Coordinates of C-alpha atoms and ligand atoms in Angstrom, one line a residue:
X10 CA 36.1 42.2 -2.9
X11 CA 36.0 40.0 -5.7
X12 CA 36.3 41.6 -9.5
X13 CA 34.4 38.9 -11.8
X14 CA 36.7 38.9 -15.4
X15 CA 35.4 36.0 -17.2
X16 CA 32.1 34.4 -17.1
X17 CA 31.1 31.0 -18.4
X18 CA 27.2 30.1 -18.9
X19 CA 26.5 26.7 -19.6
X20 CA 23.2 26.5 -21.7
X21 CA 22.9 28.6 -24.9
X22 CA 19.2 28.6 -24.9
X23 CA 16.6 31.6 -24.9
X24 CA 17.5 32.7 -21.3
X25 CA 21.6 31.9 -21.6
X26 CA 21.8 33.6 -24.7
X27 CA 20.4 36.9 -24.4
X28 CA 20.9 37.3 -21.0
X29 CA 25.2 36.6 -21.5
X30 CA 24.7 39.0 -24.2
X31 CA 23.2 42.1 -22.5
X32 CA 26.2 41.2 -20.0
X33 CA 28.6 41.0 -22.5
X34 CA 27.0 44.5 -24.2
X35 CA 27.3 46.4 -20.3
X36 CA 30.3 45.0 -19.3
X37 CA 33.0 45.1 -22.0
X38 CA 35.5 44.7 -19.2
X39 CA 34.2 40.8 -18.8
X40 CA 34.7 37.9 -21.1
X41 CA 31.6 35.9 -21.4
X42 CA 31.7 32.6 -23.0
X43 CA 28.3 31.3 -23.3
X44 CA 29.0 27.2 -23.5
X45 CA 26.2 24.5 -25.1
X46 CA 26.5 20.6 -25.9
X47 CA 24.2 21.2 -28.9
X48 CA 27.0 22.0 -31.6
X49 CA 23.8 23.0 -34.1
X50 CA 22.8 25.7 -31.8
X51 CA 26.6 27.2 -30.9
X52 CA 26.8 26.8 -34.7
X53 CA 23.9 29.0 -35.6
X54 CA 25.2 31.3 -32.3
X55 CA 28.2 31.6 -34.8
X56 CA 26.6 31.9 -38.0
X57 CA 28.2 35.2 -39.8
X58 CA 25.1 36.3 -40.8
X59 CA 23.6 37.7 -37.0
X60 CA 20.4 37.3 -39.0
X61 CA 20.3 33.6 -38.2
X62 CA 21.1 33.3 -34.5
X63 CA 18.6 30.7 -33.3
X64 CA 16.7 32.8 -31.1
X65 CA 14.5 35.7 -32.5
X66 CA 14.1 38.4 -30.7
X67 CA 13.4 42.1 -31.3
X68 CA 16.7 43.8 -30.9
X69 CA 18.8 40.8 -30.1
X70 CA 20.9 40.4 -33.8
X71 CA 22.4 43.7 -33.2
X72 CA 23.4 42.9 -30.0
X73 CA 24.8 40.0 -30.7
X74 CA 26.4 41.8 -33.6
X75 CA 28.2 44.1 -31.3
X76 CA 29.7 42.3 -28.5
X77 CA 30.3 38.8 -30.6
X78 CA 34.2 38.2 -31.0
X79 CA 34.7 41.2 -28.9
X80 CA 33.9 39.8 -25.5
X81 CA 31.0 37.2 -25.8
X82 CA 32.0 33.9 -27.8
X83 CA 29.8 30.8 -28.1
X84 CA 31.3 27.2 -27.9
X85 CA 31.0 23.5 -27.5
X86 CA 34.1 23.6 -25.5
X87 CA 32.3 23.3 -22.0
X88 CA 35.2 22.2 -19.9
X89 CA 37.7 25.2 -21.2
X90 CA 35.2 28.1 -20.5
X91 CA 34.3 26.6 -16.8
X92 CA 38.2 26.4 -16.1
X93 CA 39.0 29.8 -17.0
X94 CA 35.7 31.4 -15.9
X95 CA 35.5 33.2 -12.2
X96 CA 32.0 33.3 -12.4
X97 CA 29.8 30.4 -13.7
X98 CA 26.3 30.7 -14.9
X99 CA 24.0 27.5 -15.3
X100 CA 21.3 28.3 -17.5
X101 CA 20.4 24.8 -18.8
X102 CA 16.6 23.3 -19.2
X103 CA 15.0 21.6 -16.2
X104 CA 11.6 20.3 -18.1
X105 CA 9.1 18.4 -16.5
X106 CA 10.1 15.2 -15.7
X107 CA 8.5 12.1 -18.1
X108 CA 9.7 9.2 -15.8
X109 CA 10.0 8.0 -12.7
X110 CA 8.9 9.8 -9.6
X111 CA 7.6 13.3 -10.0
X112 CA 6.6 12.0 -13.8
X113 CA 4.5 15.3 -15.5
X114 CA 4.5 17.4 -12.4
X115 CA 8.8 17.7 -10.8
X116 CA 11.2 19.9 -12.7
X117 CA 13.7 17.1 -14.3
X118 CA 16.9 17.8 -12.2
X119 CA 19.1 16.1 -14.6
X120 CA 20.9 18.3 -16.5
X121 CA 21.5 20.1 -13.6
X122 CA 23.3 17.7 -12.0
X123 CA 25.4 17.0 -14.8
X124 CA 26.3 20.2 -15.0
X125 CA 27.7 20.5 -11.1
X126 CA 29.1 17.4 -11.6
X127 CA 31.7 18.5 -15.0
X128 CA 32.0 21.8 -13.1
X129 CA 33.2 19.7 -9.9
X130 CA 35.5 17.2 -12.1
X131 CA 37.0 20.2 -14.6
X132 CA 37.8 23.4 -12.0
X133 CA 40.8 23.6 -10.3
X134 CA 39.9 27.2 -8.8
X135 CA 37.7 28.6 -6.6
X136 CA 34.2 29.7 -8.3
X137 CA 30.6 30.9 -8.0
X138 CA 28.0 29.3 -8.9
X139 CA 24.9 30.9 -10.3
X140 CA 21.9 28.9 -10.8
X141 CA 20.0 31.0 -13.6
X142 CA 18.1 27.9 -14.4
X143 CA 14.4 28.2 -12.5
X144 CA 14.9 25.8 -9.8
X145 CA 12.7 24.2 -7.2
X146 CA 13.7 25.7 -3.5
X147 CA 16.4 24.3 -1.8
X148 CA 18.3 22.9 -5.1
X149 CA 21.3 24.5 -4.0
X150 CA 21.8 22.6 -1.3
X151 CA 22.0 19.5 -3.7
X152 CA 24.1 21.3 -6.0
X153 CA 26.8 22.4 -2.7
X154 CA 26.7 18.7 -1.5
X155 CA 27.8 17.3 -5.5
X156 CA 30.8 20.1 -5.7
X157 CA 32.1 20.1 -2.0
X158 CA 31.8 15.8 -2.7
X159 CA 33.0 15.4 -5.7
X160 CA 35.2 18.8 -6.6
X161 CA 39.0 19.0 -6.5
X162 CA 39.0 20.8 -3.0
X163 CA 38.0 24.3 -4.3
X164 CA 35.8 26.8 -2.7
X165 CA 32.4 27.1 -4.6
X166 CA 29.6 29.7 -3.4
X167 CA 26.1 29.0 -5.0
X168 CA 24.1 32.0 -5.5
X169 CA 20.5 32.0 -7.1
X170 CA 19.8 34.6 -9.7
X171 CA 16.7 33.3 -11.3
X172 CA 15.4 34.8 -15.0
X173 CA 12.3 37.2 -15.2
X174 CA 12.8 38.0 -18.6
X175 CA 9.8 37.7 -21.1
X176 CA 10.1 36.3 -24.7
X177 CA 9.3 39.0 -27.2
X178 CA 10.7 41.4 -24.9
X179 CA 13.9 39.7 -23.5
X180 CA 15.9 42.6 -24.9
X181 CA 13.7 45.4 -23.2
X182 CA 13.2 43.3 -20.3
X183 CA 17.1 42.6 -19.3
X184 CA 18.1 46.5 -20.4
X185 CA 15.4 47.6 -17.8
X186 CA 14.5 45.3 -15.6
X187 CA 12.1 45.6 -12.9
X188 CA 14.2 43.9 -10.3
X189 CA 17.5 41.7 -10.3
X190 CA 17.1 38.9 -7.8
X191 CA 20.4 37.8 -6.0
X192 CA 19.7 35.2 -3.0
X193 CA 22.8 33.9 -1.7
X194 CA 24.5 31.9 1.9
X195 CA 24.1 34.3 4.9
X196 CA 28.1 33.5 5.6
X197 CA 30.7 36.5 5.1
X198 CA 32.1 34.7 1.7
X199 CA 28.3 34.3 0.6
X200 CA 27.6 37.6 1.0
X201 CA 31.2 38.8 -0.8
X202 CA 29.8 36.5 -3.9
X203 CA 26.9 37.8 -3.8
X204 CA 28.1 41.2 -3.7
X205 CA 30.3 40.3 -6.8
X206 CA 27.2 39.4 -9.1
X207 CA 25.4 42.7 -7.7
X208 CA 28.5 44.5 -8.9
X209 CA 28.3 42.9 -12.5
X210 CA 24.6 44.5 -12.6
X211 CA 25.3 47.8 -11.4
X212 CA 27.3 48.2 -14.8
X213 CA 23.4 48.9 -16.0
X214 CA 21.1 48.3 -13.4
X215 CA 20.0 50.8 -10.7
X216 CA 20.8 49.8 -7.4
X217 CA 17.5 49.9 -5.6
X218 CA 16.3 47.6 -8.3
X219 CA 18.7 44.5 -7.6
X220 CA 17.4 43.0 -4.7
X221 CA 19.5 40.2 -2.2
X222 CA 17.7 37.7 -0.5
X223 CA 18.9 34.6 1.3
X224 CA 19.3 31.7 -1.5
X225 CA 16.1 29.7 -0.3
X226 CA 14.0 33.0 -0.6
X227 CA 15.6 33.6 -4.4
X228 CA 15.1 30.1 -5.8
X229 CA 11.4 30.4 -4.3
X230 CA 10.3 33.8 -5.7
X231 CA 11.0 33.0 -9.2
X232 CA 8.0 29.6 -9.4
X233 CA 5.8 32.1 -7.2
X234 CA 6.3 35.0 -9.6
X235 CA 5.3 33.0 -12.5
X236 CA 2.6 31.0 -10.5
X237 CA 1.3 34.7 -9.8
X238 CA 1.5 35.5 -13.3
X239 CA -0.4 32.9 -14.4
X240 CA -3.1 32.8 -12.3
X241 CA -4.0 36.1 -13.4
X242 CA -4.6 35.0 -17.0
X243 CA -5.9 31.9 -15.7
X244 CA -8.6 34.3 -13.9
X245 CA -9.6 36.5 -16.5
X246 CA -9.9 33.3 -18.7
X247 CA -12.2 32.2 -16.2
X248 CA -14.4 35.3 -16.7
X249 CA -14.1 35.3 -20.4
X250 CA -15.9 32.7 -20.2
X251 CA -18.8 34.0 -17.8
X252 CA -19.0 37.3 -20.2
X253 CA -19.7 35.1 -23.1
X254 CA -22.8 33.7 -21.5
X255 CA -23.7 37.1 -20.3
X256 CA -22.8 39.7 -22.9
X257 CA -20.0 41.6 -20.3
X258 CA -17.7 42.5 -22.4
X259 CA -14.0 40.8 -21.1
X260 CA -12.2 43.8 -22.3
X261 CA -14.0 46.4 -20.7
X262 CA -14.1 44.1 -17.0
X263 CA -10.3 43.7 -17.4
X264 CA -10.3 47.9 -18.1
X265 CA -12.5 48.6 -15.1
X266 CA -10.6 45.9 -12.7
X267 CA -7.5 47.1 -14.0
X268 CA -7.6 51.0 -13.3
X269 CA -7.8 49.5 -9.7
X270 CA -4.2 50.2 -8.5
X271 CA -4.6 46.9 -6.2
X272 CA -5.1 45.2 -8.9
X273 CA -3.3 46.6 -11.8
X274 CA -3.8 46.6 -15.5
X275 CA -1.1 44.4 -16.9
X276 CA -1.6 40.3 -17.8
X277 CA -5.2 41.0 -17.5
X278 CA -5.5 40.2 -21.5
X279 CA -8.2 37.2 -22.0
X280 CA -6.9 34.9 -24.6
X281 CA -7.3 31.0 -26.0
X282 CA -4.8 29.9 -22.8
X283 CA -1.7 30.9 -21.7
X284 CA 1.7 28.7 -23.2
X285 CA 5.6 29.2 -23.0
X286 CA 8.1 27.2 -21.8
X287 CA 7.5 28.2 -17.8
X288 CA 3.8 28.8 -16.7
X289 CA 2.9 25.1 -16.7
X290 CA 5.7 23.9 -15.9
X291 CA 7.0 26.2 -12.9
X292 CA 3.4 25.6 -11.7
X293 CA 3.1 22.0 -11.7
X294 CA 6.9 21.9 -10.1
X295 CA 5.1 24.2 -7.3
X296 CA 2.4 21.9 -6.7
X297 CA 4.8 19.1 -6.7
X298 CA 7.1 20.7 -4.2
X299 CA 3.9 21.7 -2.4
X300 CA 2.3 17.6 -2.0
X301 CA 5.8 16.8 -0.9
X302 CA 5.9 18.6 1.9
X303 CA 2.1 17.7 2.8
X304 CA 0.6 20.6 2.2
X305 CA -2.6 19.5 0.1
X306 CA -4.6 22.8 -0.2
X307 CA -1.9 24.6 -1.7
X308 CA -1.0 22.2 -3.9
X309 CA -4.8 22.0 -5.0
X310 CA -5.4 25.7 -4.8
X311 CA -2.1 26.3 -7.3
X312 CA -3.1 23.4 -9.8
X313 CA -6.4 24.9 -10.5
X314 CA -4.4 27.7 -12.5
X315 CA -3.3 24.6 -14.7
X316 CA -6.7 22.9 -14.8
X317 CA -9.0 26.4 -16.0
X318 CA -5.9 26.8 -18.5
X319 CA -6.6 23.3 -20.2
X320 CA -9.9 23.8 -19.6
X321 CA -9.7 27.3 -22.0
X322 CA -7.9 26.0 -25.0
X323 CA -10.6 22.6 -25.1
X324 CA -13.1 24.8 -25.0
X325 CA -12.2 27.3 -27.9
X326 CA -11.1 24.5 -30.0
X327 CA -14.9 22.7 -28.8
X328 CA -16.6 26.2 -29.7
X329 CA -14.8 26.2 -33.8
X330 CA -16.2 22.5 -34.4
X331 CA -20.1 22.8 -32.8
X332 CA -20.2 26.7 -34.3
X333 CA -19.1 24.9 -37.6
X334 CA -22.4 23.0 -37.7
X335 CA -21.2 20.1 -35.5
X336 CA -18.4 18.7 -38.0
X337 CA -15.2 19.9 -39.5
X338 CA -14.4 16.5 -40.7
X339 CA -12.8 17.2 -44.3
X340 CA -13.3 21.1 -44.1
X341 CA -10.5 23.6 -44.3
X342 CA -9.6 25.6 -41.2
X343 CA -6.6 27.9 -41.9
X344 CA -4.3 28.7 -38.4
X345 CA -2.6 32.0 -38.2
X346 CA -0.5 32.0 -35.6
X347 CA 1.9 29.0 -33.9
X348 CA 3.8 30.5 -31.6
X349 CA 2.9 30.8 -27.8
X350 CA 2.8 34.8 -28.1
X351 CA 4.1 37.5 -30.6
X352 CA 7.7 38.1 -31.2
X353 CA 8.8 35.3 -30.5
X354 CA 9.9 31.4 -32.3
X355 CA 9.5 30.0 -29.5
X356 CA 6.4 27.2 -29.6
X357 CA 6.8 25.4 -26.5
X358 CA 3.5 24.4 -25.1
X359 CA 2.0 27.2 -27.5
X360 CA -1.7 27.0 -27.1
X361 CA -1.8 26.7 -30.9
X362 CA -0.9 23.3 -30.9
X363 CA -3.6 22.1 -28.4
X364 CA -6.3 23.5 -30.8
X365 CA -4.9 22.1 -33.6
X366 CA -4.6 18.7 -32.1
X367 CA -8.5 18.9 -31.1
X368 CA -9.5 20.2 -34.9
X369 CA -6.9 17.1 -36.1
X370 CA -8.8 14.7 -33.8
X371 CA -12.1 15.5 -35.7
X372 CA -10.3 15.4 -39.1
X373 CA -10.1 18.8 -40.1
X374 CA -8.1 19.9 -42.9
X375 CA -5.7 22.3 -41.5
X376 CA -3.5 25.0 -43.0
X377 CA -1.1 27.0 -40.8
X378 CA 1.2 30.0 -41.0
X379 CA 3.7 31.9 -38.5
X380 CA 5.7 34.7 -39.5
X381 CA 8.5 33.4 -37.5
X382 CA 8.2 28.9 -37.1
X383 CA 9.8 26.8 -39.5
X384 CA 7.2 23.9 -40.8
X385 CA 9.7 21.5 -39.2
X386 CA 8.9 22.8 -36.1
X387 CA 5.5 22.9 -36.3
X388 CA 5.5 19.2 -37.6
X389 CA 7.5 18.4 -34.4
X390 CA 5.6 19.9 -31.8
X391 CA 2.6 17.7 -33.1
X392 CA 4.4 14.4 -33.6
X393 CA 5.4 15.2 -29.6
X394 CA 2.0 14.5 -28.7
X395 CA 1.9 11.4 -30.3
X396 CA -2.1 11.5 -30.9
X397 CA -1.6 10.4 -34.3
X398 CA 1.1 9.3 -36.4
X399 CA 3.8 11.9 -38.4
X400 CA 2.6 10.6 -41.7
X401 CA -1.6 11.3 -40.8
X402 CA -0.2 14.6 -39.4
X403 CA 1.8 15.8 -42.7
X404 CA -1.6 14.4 -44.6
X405 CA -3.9 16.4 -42.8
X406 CA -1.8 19.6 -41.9
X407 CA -0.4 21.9 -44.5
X408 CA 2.5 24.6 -43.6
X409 CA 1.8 28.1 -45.6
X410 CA 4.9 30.7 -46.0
X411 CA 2.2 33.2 -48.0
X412 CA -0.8 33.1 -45.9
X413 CA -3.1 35.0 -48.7
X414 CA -2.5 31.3 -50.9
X415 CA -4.1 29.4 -47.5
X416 CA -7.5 30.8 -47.6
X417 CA -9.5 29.7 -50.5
X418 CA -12.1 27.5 -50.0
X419 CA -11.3 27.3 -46.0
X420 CA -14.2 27.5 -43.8
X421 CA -12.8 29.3 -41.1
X422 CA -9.7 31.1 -40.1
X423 CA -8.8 31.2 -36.6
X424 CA -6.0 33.6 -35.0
X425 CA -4.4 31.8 -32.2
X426 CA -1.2 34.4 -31.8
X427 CA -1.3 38.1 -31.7
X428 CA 1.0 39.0 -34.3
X429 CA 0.2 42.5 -35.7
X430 CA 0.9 41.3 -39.4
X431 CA -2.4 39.9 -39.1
X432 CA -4.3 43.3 -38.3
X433 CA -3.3 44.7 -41.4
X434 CA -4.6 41.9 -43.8
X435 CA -7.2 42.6 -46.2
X436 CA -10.0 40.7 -44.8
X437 CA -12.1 41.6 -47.6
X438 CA -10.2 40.1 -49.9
X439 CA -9.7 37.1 -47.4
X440 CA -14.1 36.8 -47.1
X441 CA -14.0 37.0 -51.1
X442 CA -11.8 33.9 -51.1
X443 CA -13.3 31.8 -48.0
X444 CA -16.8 29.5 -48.7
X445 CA -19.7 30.9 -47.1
X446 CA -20.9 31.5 -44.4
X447 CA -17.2 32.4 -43.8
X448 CA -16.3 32.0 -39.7
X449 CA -13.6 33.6 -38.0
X450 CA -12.5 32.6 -34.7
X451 CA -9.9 35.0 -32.9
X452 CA -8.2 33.6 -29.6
X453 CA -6.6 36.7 -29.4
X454 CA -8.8 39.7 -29.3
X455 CA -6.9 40.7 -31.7
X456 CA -8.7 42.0 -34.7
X457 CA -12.0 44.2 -35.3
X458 CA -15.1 42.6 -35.0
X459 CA -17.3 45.0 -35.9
X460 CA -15.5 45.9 -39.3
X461 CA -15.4 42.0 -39.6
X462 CA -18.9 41.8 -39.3
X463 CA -19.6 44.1 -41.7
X464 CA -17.7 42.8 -44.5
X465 CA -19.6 39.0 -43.9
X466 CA -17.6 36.9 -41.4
X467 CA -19.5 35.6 -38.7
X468 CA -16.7 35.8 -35.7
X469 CA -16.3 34.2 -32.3
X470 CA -14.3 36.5 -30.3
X471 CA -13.1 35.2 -26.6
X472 CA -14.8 36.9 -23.6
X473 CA -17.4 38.8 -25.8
X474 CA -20.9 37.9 -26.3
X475 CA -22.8 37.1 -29.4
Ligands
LIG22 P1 16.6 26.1 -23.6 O1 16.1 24.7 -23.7 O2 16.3 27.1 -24.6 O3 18.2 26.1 -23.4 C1 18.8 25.2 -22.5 C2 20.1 24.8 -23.2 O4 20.9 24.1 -22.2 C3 20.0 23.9 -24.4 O5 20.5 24.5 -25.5 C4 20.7 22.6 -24.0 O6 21.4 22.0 -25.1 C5 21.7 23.2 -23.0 N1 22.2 22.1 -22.1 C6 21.5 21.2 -21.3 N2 22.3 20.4 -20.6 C7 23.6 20.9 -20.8 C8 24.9 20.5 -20.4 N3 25.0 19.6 -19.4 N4 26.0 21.2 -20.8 C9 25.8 22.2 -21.7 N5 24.6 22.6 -22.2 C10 23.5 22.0 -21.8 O7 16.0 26.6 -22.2 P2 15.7 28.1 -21.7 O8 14.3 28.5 -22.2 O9 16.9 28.9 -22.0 O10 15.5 27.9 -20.2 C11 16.6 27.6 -19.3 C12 16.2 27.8 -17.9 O11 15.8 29.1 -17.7 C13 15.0 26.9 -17.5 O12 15.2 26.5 -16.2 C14 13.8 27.8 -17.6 O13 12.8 27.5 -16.7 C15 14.4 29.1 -17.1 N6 13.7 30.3 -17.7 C16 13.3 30.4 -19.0 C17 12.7 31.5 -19.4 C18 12.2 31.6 -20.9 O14 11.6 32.6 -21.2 N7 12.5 30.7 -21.7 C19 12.6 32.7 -18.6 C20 13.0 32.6 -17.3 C21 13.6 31.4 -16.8
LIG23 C1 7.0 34.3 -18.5 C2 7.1 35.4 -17.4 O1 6.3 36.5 -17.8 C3 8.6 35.8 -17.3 O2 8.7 36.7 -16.2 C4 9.4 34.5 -16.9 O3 10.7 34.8 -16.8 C5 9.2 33.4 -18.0 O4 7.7 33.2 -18.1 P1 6.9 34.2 -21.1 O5 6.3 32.8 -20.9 O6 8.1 34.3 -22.0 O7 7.4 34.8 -19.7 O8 5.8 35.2 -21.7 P2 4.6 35.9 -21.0 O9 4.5 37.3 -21.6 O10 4.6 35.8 -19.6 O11 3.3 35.1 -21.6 C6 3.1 33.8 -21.2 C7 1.8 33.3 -21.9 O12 0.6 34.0 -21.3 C8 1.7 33.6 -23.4 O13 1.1 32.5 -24.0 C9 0.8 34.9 -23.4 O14 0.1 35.0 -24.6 C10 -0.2 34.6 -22.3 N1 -0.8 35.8 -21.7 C11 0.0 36.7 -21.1 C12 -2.1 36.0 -21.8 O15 -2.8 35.2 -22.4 N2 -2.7 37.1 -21.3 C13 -1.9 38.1 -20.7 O16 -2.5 39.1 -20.2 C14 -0.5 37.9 -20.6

């Protein structure tokens, strides 16, 4: 039996730290150095005031607060916490690849690699490897070949313990998990490593929720649970937009389909397109791995959750321009909402910035505001696109902090993230300000049409008839 005392995790991002944390949090008896090459990020990991980790997340400060300088430390020095750890996590980005073979479809393998390859040239014990990372199936293989090739003779086990957290709710979601997923080598020192990580869950996890599976099985549940995921909002997206053109409500079809237990009630929410830093990407990697191996239909049948996702947020941003008489060339369209979903900073592939692009494109004057993203960010996720240069960007888009200053003399206003700040505005005082007729576009389902409509706005609502 193998006790795990210290833990090293390589990758200080939105799944390495909170997930090292809540480890840290039920395991006191465990050092956990969580390890990063970005010293801005350790930095702000450090920072004295919890307040300004870099990650926000409901509950996650206090954590932090707890177990920081007690048994979870964060550092730039990579090499130190893989030498003394027992147990080492890689939680580091695979993106979709921008070069080469694979370009805008493979998971980008390189970090990975340089992470096996440090681990190889640093250790001088015996470790296991965890890949927390979302991996394409048989990664681990690679990863055994670089250590047993290159290491310094030790004994590594590769085990695959893939994420299912959620942003928003990563706190909730890691205290109570549905399941823990631990695939590992169907050998008797595979199945003692594996047993080892099981053992660091059982500190808070029931037991019949941490499920072991060989490592190929592991690596491959986590692309299918999120491809799974996706095409359910990808599917109700597709209906939204039948119910618009046949005054079904989208809400009350998701109720009714919902109560089925088959089908279940959850990620049944209609909305402007799904974002985050996975969907697409774990998708398009699936459909990659899928063409690679020949297998055509499922590559096609898969990429079609991708293609009706595109296809939603072109079409809400197409709706706001011909619903604002054909042109929104010089008119004032104020954004509330950047990130890809509430609670959360994160913006990556937010659907927010696709819409904004579009409006951009047709010279609309936009104002924008997000409880949670910095401007910088927001100027950065549009200069990524490279549509238009930084300096047309900053002229046309304007970054709010108050969003009550934002709405005089706009046009529209259009809610592209469900934050609940934004139900408890006072839209009266909002139509007072706004030119006439005033238009509100809600991407969300979020707010209340009908007392909308009674105090002037006309309003576009996704999945609902006119
Ligand atoms: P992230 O970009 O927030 O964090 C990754 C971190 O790894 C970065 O801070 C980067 O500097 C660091 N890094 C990269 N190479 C390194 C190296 N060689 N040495 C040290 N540090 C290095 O990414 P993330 O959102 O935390 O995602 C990490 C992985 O987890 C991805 O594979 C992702 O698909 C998966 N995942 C993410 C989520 C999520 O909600 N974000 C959920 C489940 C799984
Ligand atoms: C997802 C998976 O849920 C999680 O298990 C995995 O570990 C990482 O990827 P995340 O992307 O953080 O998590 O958030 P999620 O709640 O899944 O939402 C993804 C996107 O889908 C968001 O833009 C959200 O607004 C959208 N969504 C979700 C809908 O539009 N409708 C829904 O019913 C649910």
């Amino acid at each position: 039996m193998k006790v795990i005392k210290n833990i090293c995790c390589i990758g200080a991002g939105y799944v390495g730290g909170p997930t090292m944390t809540m480890i840290a949090a039920k395991c006191p008896h465990i050092e956990v150095n969580v390890v990063d090459i970005n010293s801005e990020r350790i930095a702000a990991w450090n920072d004295i005031n919890v307040d300004n980790i870099p990650i926000y997340e409901p509950g996650l400060s206090e954590l932090v607060a707890e177990t920081r300088g007690r048994n979870l430390f964060f550092s730039t020095d990579v090499d130190k916490a893989i030498q003394a750890a027992d147990m080492i996590f890689i939680s580091v980005n695979t993106p979709t690849k921008t070069y080469g073979v694979g370009k805008g479809m493979a998971a980008d393998l390189k970090y990975i690699e340089l992470c096996a390859r440090q681990i190889a040239a640093v250790a001088t014990t015996d470790k296991i490897i965890v890949e927390k990372s979302t991996l394409p199936v048989r990664t681990a293989e690679a990863l055994k070949r670089i250590l047993d090739n290159t290491g310094n003779g030790v004994n590594y086990e590769i085990l695959s313990n893939p994420e299912f957290l959620a942003e928003g709710t990563a706190v909730s979601d890691l205290l109570n998990p549905d399941r823990v997923l631990i695939g590992g080598e169907e050998t008797e020192s595979g199945r003692l490593a594996q047993q080892a990580l099981v053992d660091v869950y059982a500190n808070w996890v029931p037991k019949d929720r941490i499920l072991t599976t060989n490592v190929w099985s592991s690596e491959l549940s986590k692309l299918t649970a999120n491809a799974f995921l996706a095409q359910r909002v990808s599917s109700i997206n597709a209906i939204s937009e039948l119910c618009e053109v046949t005054e079904a409500d989208v809400d009350e079809v998701a109720r009714a389909i919902g109560a089925d237990s088959r089908i279940g009630s959850k990620f049944l929410k209609a909305s402007v397109g799904f974002g985050g830093s996975c969907f697409q990407k774990d998708i398009l990697n699936l459909v990659y791995i899928a063409q690679s191996y020949g297998l055509h239909e499922v590559a096609d049948y898969w990429e079609q959750v991708i293609i009706m996702n595109d296809h939603q947020k072109r079409r809400f941003a197409k709706k706001i321009v011909e619903t604002l008489f054909n042109t929104v060339s010089g008119k004032k369209i104020v954004i509330l909402g950047w990130a890809f979903k509430k609670d959360t900073n994160d913006t990556r592939e937010s659907a927010a910035i696709y819409v904004v692009d579009y409006l951009l494109s047709e010279q609309a004057e936009i104002i924008i505001y997000d409880p949670k993203v910095s401007a910088e960010r927001i100027f950065s996720d549009l200069e990524y696109l490279n549509t238009r240069t930084n300096k047309e960007n900053r002229e046309l888009v304007t970054v709010v902090e108050n969003p009550m200053l934002a709405f005089a003399d706009s046009h529209a206003a259009v809610v592209l993230t469900e934050w609940d700040e934004f139900k408890s505005y006072d839209w009266k005082q909002i139509y007072a300000a706004m030119l006439k007729p005033a238009f509100l576009f809600d991407g969300r389902m979020l707010l209340n049409h009908n007392q909308l409509v009674d105090i002037g706005f006309q309003t576009f609502t996704i999945g609902k008839g006119q």
